[in-house]
Amino acid sequence: MGWFWADTASSAPVAPHPTPRGSAEPPPSCPMHKKVSAPATAEVPRGACPYVPPEGAAKASAEVPSSSAAEAPAKQGLLSRLNPLNNMFAELDNSRADAQSQDLPLSREASTIPKADGSLWEYPSPQQMYNAMLRKGYTDTPVDAVESMVSVHNFLNEGAWAEIMGWERRFSKGVAEGYRICKRGEENANLALGTADDPFDTQTWDVDGVPPPSLVRFTGRPTEPTPKAAIMQWLSWASPERFGTPPPFDRHDWYVNRCNTKGCEEVRYVIDYYEGEPEPTGEPVFFLDVRPAVDGPRSAAERVVRWGTDTWWTATGGVAREIRKLEEAKAKKEEEAQAKRRQYN
């Protein structure tokens, strides 16, 4: 849910952010909004969400006669004002809106997500997010809910990156190494990786001589469901008792720079965002489905290895086998100790 990120560096990481409290509902323009429609025209307001030009825009501009272009005054093109990393405006308005009833914080928080140049992606200030929502036409957005929305937005981004880090720790060295780590289930994999205490750690990276992964760019595709989401919706229709679930309210593609001893390459991840039933206290609940996009045999193998090994480990009683082995090893040590005591006696 990085729709409002700007491309500036920050001094020190502040995220991850705590889960927002209270029952404030997200304003409809936030990425958590369930129904997102494509822009009606190519005139996108400054500070809006990532913009993807209409398919016919480039063709139409190419068909303009050269004489008309010569007579028309020079104008700054839309694409020249967009950040190529996320298709959004490089500068976001951070000034108070005319009809704003109360002040909003102007400060921005740094994420824990590195960019390709080593700096950190930075989150928008509440004022920037509010201005962006107003310019998209959501004038009924409550000002007092914006700070909670920024907190939710940042929290979900941190969660998505933590999931991606989990994949990268397992498979950055290859599918074979990933299988070795994953073959005894998720719990034991986290133990092997040193993240058992915090599986969602975004900082730990202990591969010597290899830089950690970084987020190169991202794009929002809320109107294009992933194949998995589409299949789940079909299953939900066919068997609502077993698979019934609402469709994801957003989808993002994140392009991650993966490095190993052989060099670096770009890996695409897909993220489906789901909303769950709120807590009894009114706190919102969200679920993220993060996985490598199936752009080739290797990414497909990574998904099969991680999910397949955990399912097989659980279904075949892997935990029970581990406990039995530990008990047998303990009993053997006790017998050996008793045998030594008898020899001394």
CSV table of C-alpha atoms in Angstrom, one decimal:
chain,number,residue,atom,x,y,z
A,1,MET,CA,0.0,0.0,0.0
A,2,GLY,CA,2.7,2.4,-1.0
A,3,TRP,CA,0.5,4.6,-3.1
A,4,PHE,CA,1.6,7.8,-1.4
A,5,TRP,CA,5.3,7.2,-1.0
A,6,ALA,CA,7.6,10.0,-2.2
A,7,ASP,CA,11.1,9.6,-3.5
A,8,THR,CA,13.2,11.3,-0.9
A,9,ALA,CA,15.7,10.0,1.5
A,10,SER,CA,15.4,10.1,5.3
A,11,SER,CA,17.8,10.2,8.1
A,12,ALA,CA,16.9,7.3,10.3
A,13,PRO,CA,14.2,4.6,10.3
A,14,VAL,CA,11.2,5.0,12.5
A,15,ALA,CA,9.0,2.2,11.3
A,16,PRO,CA,7.7,-0.4,11.9
A,17,HIS,CA,4.6,1.4,13.2
A,18,PRO,CA,2.2,0.1,15.8
A,19,THR,CA,-1.1,-1.3,14.8
A,20,PRO,CA,-3.6,1.6,14.8
A,21,ARG,CA,-6.1,1.7,17.6
A,22,GLY,CA,-9.7,2.7,17.6
A,23,SER,CA,-12.6,2.2,15.2
A,24,ALA,CA,-11.8,4.9,12.7
A,25,GLU,CA,-12.6,3.6,9.2
A,26,PRO,CA,-10.2,4.3,6.4
A,27,PRO,CA,-11.2,7.2,4.1
A,28,PRO,CA,-12.3,5.8,0.7
A,29,SER,CA,-9.3,7.2,-1.1
A,30,CYS,CA,-6.7,5.3,0.9
A,31,PRO,CA,-5.4,2.0,-0.6
A,32,MET,CA,-7.5,0.2,1.9
A,33,HIS,CA,-10.6,1.4,0.0
A,34,LYS,CA,-12.4,-1.7,-1.4
A,35,LYS,CA,-13.5,-0.2,-4.7
A,36,VAL,CA,-10.9,1.7,-6.6
A,37,SER,CA,-11.7,3.0,-10.0
A,38,ALA,CA,-9.3,4.0,-12.7
A,39,PRO,CA,-8.8,7.8,-13.4
A,40,ALA,CA,-11.5,9.1,-15.7
A,41,THR,CA,-9.1,11.4,-17.6
A,42,ALA,CA,-5.4,11.8,-18.2
A,43,GLU,CA,-5.5,15.0,-16.1
A,44,VAL,CA,-4.3,13.6,-12.7
A,45,PRO,CA,-4.2,16.1,-9.8
A,46,ARG,CA,-0.9,16.7,-8.2
A,47,GLY,CA,-0.2,14.5,-5.2
A,48,ALA,CA,-2.6,11.8,-6.4
A,49,CYS,CA,-2.1,8.0,-6.3
A,50,PRO,CA,0.2,6.3,-8.9
A,51,TYR,CA,-0.9,7.1,-12.4
A,52,VAL,CA,-0.8,4.8,-15.4
A,53,PRO,CA,-1.5,6.7,-18.6
A,54,PRO,CA,-4.4,5.4,-20.8
A,55,GLU,CA,-3.4,3.1,-23.5
A,56,GLY,CA,-4.5,5.5,-26.2
A,57,ALA,CA,-2.7,8.5,-24.8
A,58,ALA,CA,0.7,7.8,-26.4
A,59,LYS,CA,-0.9,6.9,-29.8
A,60,ALA,CA,-3.0,10.0,-29.8
A,61,SER,CA,0.0,12.2,-29.1
A,62,ALA,CA,1.9,10.5,-31.9
A,63,GLU,CA,-0.8,11.3,-34.4
A,64,VAL,CA,-0.7,15.1,-33.8
A,65,PRO,CA,0.6,16.8,-36.9
A,66,SER,CA,4.0,18.4,-36.6
A,67,SER,CA,2.6,21.9,-37.7
A,68,SER,CA,0.2,21.8,-34.7
A,69,ALA,CA,3.0,20.9,-32.4
A,70,ALA,CA,5.1,23.8,-33.7
A,71,GLU,CA,2.3,26.3,-33.3
A,72,ALA,CA,1.3,25.2,-29.8
A,73,PRO,CA,3.2,26.7,-26.8
A,74,ALA,CA,5.6,24.4,-25.1
A,75,LYS,CA,4.1,22.5,-22.2
A,76,GLN,CA,5.6,20.3,-19.6
A,77,GLY,CA,4.4,16.7,-20.2
A,78,LEU,CA,2.7,14.8,-17.5
A,79,LEU,CA,5.1,11.9,-17.6
A,80,SER,CA,8.1,14.3,-17.1
A,81,ARG,CA,6.6,15.3,-13.8
A,82,LEU,CA,6.1,11.7,-12.5
A,83,ASN,CA,8.5,9.7,-10.5
A,84,PRO,CA,9.4,6.7,-12.6
A,85,LEU,CA,9.8,4.5,-9.5
A,86,ASN,CA,6.1,4.7,-8.5
A,87,ASN,CA,4.3,6.8,-11.2
A,88,MET,CA,3.5,9.5,-8.8
A,89,PHE,CA,4.4,13.2,-8.6
A,90,ALA,CA,7.8,13.9,-7.2
A,91,GLU,CA,6.6,16.7,-5.0
A,92,LEU,CA,3.6,16.3,-2.7
A,93,ASP,CA,1.8,19.4,-1.4
A,94,ASN,CA,2.4,19.7,2.4
A,95,SER,CA,0.4,22.9,3.0
A,96,ARG,CA,-2.8,23.3,4.9
A,97,ALA,CA,-6.0,23.0,2.7
A,98,ASP,CA,-8.3,26.0,2.5
A,99,ALA,CA,-11.3,24.2,4.1
A,100,GLN,CA,-9.3,22.2,6.6
A,101,SER,CA,-10.8,22.4,10.1
A,102,GLN,CA,-7.7,21.4,12.1
A,103,ASP,CA,-3.9,21.2,11.6
A,104,LEU,CA,-2.3,18.0,10.6
A,105,PRO,CA,1.3,16.9,11.2
A,106,LEU,CA,3.7,17.8,8.5
A,107,SER,CA,6.5,15.5,9.4
A,108,ARG,CA,7.2,12.3,7.5
A,109,GLU,CA,8.4,9.0,8.8
A,110,ALA,CA,11.1,6.8,7.3
A,111,SER,CA,10.3,3.2,6.6
A,112,THR,CA,12.7,0.3,7.1
A,113,ILE,CA,12.5,-0.5,3.4
A,114,PRO,CA,15.7,0.3,1.5
A,115,LYS,CA,15.8,1.7,-2.0
A,116,ALA,CA,18.3,0.7,-4.7
A,117,ASP,CA,20.6,3.5,-3.8
A,118,GLY,CA,20.8,2.4,-0.1
A,119,SER,CA,18.5,5.2,1.2
A,120,LEU,CA,15.1,4.5,2.7
A,121,TRP,CA,11.7,4.9,1.3
A,122,GLU,CA,9.8,7.6,3.1
A,123,TYR,CA,6.1,7.7,4.1
A,124,PRO,CA,3.8,10.7,3.5
A,125,SER,CA,2.9,13.1,6.2
A,126,PRO,CA,-0.8,13.2,7.2
A,127,GLN,CA,-1.1,16.6,5.6
A,128,GLN,CA,0.2,15.3,2.3
A,129,MET,CA,-2.2,12.3,2.4
A,130,TYR,CA,-5.1,14.6,3.2
A,131,ASN,CA,-4.3,16.9,0.3
A,132,ALA,CA,-3.9,14.0,-2.1
A,133,MET,CA,-7.4,12.7,-1.1
A,134,LEU,CA,-9.0,16.1,-1.5
A,135,ARG,CA,-7.5,16.4,-5.0
A,136,LYS,CA,-8.9,13.0,-5.9
A,137,GLY,CA,-12.4,14.3,-5.0
A,138,TYR,CA,-12.9,12.8,-1.6
A,139,THR,CA,-13.9,16.0,0.1
A,140,ASP,CA,-15.9,14.2,2.8
A,141,THR,CA,-12.8,12.7,4.4
A,142,PRO,CA,-12.7,13.4,8.1
A,143,VAL,CA,-9.6,15.3,9.0
A,144,ASP,CA,-9.4,13.6,12.4
A,145,ALA,CA,-9.1,10.2,10.7
A,146,VAL,CA,-6.2,11.0,8.5
A,147,GLU,CA,-3.5,10.3,11.1
A,148,SER,CA,-5.0,6.8,11.8
A,149,MET,CA,-5.1,6.2,8.0
A,150,VAL,CA,-1.4,7.1,7.7
A,151,SER,CA,-0.6,4.7,10.5
A,152,VAL,CA,-2.5,1.9,8.9
A,153,HIS,CA,-0.9,2.6,5.5
A,154,ASN,CA,2.6,2.5,7.0
A,155,PHE,CA,1.9,-0.6,9.1
A,156,LEU,CA,0.7,-2.6,6.1
A,157,ASN,CA,3.7,-1.5,4.0
A,158,GLU,CA,6.1,-2.7,6.8
A,159,GLY,CA,4.2,-6.0,7.0
A,160,ALA,CA,4.5,-6.5,3.2
A,161,TRP,CA,8.2,-5.9,3.3
A,162,ALA,CA,8.6,-8.2,6.3
A,163,GLU,CA,7.0,-11.0,4.2
A,164,ILE,CA,9.3,-10.3,1.3
A,165,MET,CA,12.3,-10.4,3.6
A,166,GLY,CA,11.2,-13.9,4.7
A,167,TRP,CA,11.1,-15.1,1.1
A,168,GLU,CA,14.5,-13.5,0.3
A,169,ARG,CA,16.2,-15.1,3.3
A,170,ARG,CA,15.0,-18.5,2.1
A,171,PHE,CA,15.6,-18.3,-1.6
A,172,SER,CA,18.2,-15.6,-2.4
A,173,LYS,CA,20.9,-18.4,-2.5
A,174,GLY,CA,18.8,-20.5,-4.8
A,175,VAL,CA,15.9,-23.0,-4.8
A,176,ALA,CA,18.1,-25.9,-3.4
A,177,GLU,CA,19.2,-23.8,-0.4
A,178,GLY,CA,15.6,-22.7,0.1
A,179,TYR,CA,14.5,-26.4,0.2
A,180,ARG,CA,17.2,-27.1,2.8
A,181,ILE,CA,15.8,-24.3,5.0
A,182,CYS,CA,12.2,-25.0,4.4
A,183,LYS,CA,12.0,-28.8,4.4
A,184,ARG,CA,11.2,-29.0,8.2
A,185,GLY,CA,8.4,-26.6,8.2
A,186,GLU,CA,8.0,-22.9,8.8
A,187,GLU,CA,8.8,-23.0,12.5
A,188,ASN,CA,12.1,-24.8,12.1
A,189,ALA,CA,12.9,-22.6,9.1
A,190,ASN,CA,12.7,-19.5,11.2
A,191,LEU,CA,14.9,-21.2,13.8
A,192,ALA,CA,17.5,-21.9,11.1
A,193,LEU,CA,17.3,-18.3,9.9
A,194,GLY,CA,17.6,-16.8,13.4
A,195,THR,CA,14.2,-15.1,13.2
A,196,ALA,CA,12.2,-17.4,15.5
A,197,ASP,CA,11.7,-14.6,18.0
A,198,ASP,CA,10.5,-12.2,15.3
A,199,PRO,CA,9.6,-13.8,12.0
A,200,PHE,CA,8.6,-10.4,10.7
A,201,ASP,CA,12.0,-8.8,11.3
A,202,THR,CA,12.9,-6.5,8.5
A,203,GLN,CA,16.5,-5.7,9.6
A,204,THR,CA,18.3,-9.0,10.0
A,205,TRP,CA,20.4,-10.1,7.1
A,206,ASP,CA,23.4,-12.3,7.8
A,207,VAL,CA,24.6,-13.3,4.3
A,208,ASP,CA,28.2,-12.2,4.3
A,209,GLY,CA,29.4,-10.2,1.3
A,210,VAL,CA,25.8,-10.0,-0.2
A,211,PRO,CA,23.8,-6.8,0.2
A,212,PRO,CA,20.2,-7.2,1.5
A,213,PRO,CA,17.3,-6.9,-0.8
A,214,SER,CA,15.9,-3.5,-1.8
A,215,LEU,CA,12.7,-2.2,-3.2
A,216,VAL,CA,13.4,-0.8,-6.7
A,217,ARG,CA,9.9,0.3,-7.6
A,218,PHE,CA,6.3,-0.6,-7.2
A,219,THR,CA,2.9,-0.1,-8.8
A,220,GLY,CA,-0.7,-0.4,-7.7
A,221,ARG,CA,-3.0,-2.6,-9.8
A,222,PRO,CA,-6.3,-2.6,-7.9
A,223,THR,CA,-8.5,-3.4,-10.9
A,224,GLU,CA,-6.4,-6.4,-12.0
A,225,PRO,CA,-6.9,-9.4,-9.7
A,226,THR,CA,-4.1,-11.9,-9.5
A,227,PRO,CA,-4.8,-15.4,-10.8
A,228,LYS,CA,-4.8,-16.7,-7.3
A,229,ALA,CA,-7.3,-14.2,-6.1
A,230,ALA,CA,-9.5,-14.9,-9.1
A,231,ILE,CA,-9.4,-18.7,-8.4
A,232,MET,CA,-10.2,-18.1,-4.7
A,233,GLN,CA,-13.2,-16.1,-5.7
A,234,TRP,CA,-14.4,-18.8,-8.0
A,235,LEU,CA,-14.0,-21.3,-5.2
A,236,SER,CA,-15.8,-19.0,-2.9
A,237,TRP,CA,-18.7,-18.9,-5.3
A,238,ALA,CA,-18.7,-22.7,-5.7
A,239,SER,CA,-18.3,-23.5,-2.0
A,240,PRO,CA,-19.0,-20.5,0.2
A,241,GLU,CA,-19.0,-22.5,3.4
A,242,ARG,CA,-15.4,-23.6,2.9
A,243,PHE,CA,-13.8,-20.9,0.8
A,244,GLY,CA,-16.1,-17.9,1.3
A,245,THR,CA,-14.0,-14.7,1.6
A,246,PRO,CA,-14.4,-11.2,0.1
A,247,PRO,CA,-12.1,-10.3,-2.7
A,248,PRO,CA,-8.9,-8.4,-2.0
A,249,PHE,CA,-9.4,-4.7,-1.8
A,250,ASP,CA,-6.1,-3.9,-3.4
A,251,ARG,CA,-3.2,-5.4,-5.3
A,252,HIS,CA,0.4,-4.2,-5.6
A,253,ASP,CA,3.4,-5.4,-7.6
A,254,TRP,CA,6.7,-4.7,-5.9
A,255,TYR,CA,10.0,-5.1,-7.8
A,256,VAL,CA,12.8,-6.2,-5.5
A,257,ASN,CA,16.5,-6.2,-6.2
A,258,ARG,CA,17.8,-9.7,-5.1
A,259,CYS,CA,21.6,-10.2,-4.8
A,260,ASN,CA,23.8,-13.2,-4.3
A,261,THR,CA,27.4,-14.2,-4.9
A,262,LYS,CA,26.7,-14.3,-8.6
A,263,GLY,CA,25.3,-10.8,-8.9
A,264,CYS,CA,21.9,-9.1,-8.6
A,265,GLU,CA,18.6,-9.4,-10.5
A,266,GLU,CA,15.1,-8.0,-10.2
A,267,VAL,CA,12.3,-10.2,-8.7
A,268,ARG,CA,8.6,-9.2,-8.9
A,269,TYR,CA,6.4,-9.9,-5.9
A,270,VAL,CA,2.6,-9.7,-5.9
A,271,ILE,CA,0.6,-8.6,-2.9
A,272,ASP,CA,-3.1,-9.1,-2.3
A,273,TYR,CA,-4.6,-7.0,0.5
A,274,TYR,CA,-7.6,-8.5,2.4
A,275,GLU,CA,-9.8,-7.0,5.1
A,276,GLY,CA,-10.9,-9.2,7.9
A,277,GLU,CA,-13.6,-8.9,10.6
A,278,PRO,CA,-12.8,-6.1,13.0
A,279,GLU,CA,-11.8,-6.9,16.5
A,280,PRO,CA,-14.4,-6.7,19.2
A,281,THR,CA,-12.8,-3.4,20.3
A,282,GLY,CA,-13.3,-2.0,16.8
A,283,GLU,CA,-9.7,-2.3,15.6
A,284,PRO,CA,-9.4,-3.1,11.9
A,285,VAL,CA,-7.9,-6.4,10.8
A,286,PHE,CA,-6.0,-6.9,7.6
A,287,PHE,CA,-4.4,-9.9,5.9
A,288,LEU,CA,-1.6,-9.8,3.3
A,289,ASP,CA,-0.9,-12.5,0.8
A,290,VAL,CA,2.7,-11.9,-0.4
A,291,ARG,CA,4.5,-14.2,-2.8
A,292,PRO,CA,6.9,-14.1,-5.8
A,293,ALA,CA,5.1,-13.6,-9.1
A,294,VAL,CA,5.2,-16.7,-11.3
A,295,ASP,CA,7.3,-15.1,-14.0
A,296,GLY,CA,9.3,-18.2,-14.6
A,297,PRO,CA,10.1,-21.8,-13.4
A,298,ARG,CA,12.2,-20.6,-10.5
A,299,SER,CA,9.6,-18.4,-8.8
A,300,ALA,CA,7.0,-21.1,-9.3
A,301,ALA,CA,9.5,-23.6,-7.7
A,302,GLU,CA,10.0,-21.2,-4.7
A,303,ARG,CA,6.3,-21.1,-4.1
A,304,VAL,CA,5.9,-24.9,-4.3
A,305,VAL,CA,8.9,-25.5,-2.1
A,306,ARG,CA,7.8,-23.1,0.7
A,307,TRP,CA,4.1,-24.0,0.9
A,308,GLY,CA,4.6,-27.7,-0.1
A,309,THR,CA,7.2,-28.5,2.5
A,310,ASP,CA,5.3,-26.8,5.3
A,311,THR,CA,2.1,-28.6,4.4
A,312,TRP,CA,3.9,-32.0,4.1
A,313,TRP,CA,5.7,-31.4,7.4
A,314,THR,CA,2.5,-30.7,9.2
A,315,ALA,CA,0.4,-33.4,7.5
A,316,THR,CA,3.0,-36.2,8.1
A,317,GLY,CA,3.4,-35.3,11.8
A,318,GLY,CA,6.8,-33.7,11.5
A,319,VAL,CA,6.5,-32.0,14.8
A,320,ALA,CA,5.6,-35.3,16.5
A,321,ARG,CA,8.6,-36.9,14.9
A,322,GLU,CA,10.9,-34.2,16.2
A,323,ILE,CA,9.5,-34.5,19.7
A,324,ARG,CA,9.9,-38.3,19.6
A,325,LYS,CA,13.5,-38.0,18.4
A,326,LEU,CA,14.3,-35.5,21.2
A,327,GLU,CA,12.7,-37.9,23.8
A,328,GLU,CA,14.7,-40.8,22.4
A,329,ALA,CA,18.0,-38.8,22.5
A,330,LYS,CA,17.3,-37.7,26.1
A,331,ALA,CA,16.5,-41.3,27.2
A,332,LYS,CA,19.7,-42.5,25.5
A,333,LYS,CA,21.8,-39.9,27.3
A,334,GLU,CA,20.2,-40.9,30.6
A,335,GLU,CA,21.0,-44.6,30.0
A,336,GLU,CA,24.6,-43.8,29.2
A,337,ALA,CA,24.9,-41.7,32.4
A,338,GLN,CA,23.4,-44.5,34.5
A,339,ALA,CA,25.8,-47.0,32.9
A,340,LYS,CA,28.8,-44.8,33.8
A,341,ARG,CA,27.6,-44.5,37.4
A,342,ARG,CA,27.3,-48.2,37.7
A,343,GLN,CA,30.9,-48.7,36.4
A,344,TYR,CA,32.2,-46.3,39.1
A,345,ASN,CA,30.3,-48.1,41.8
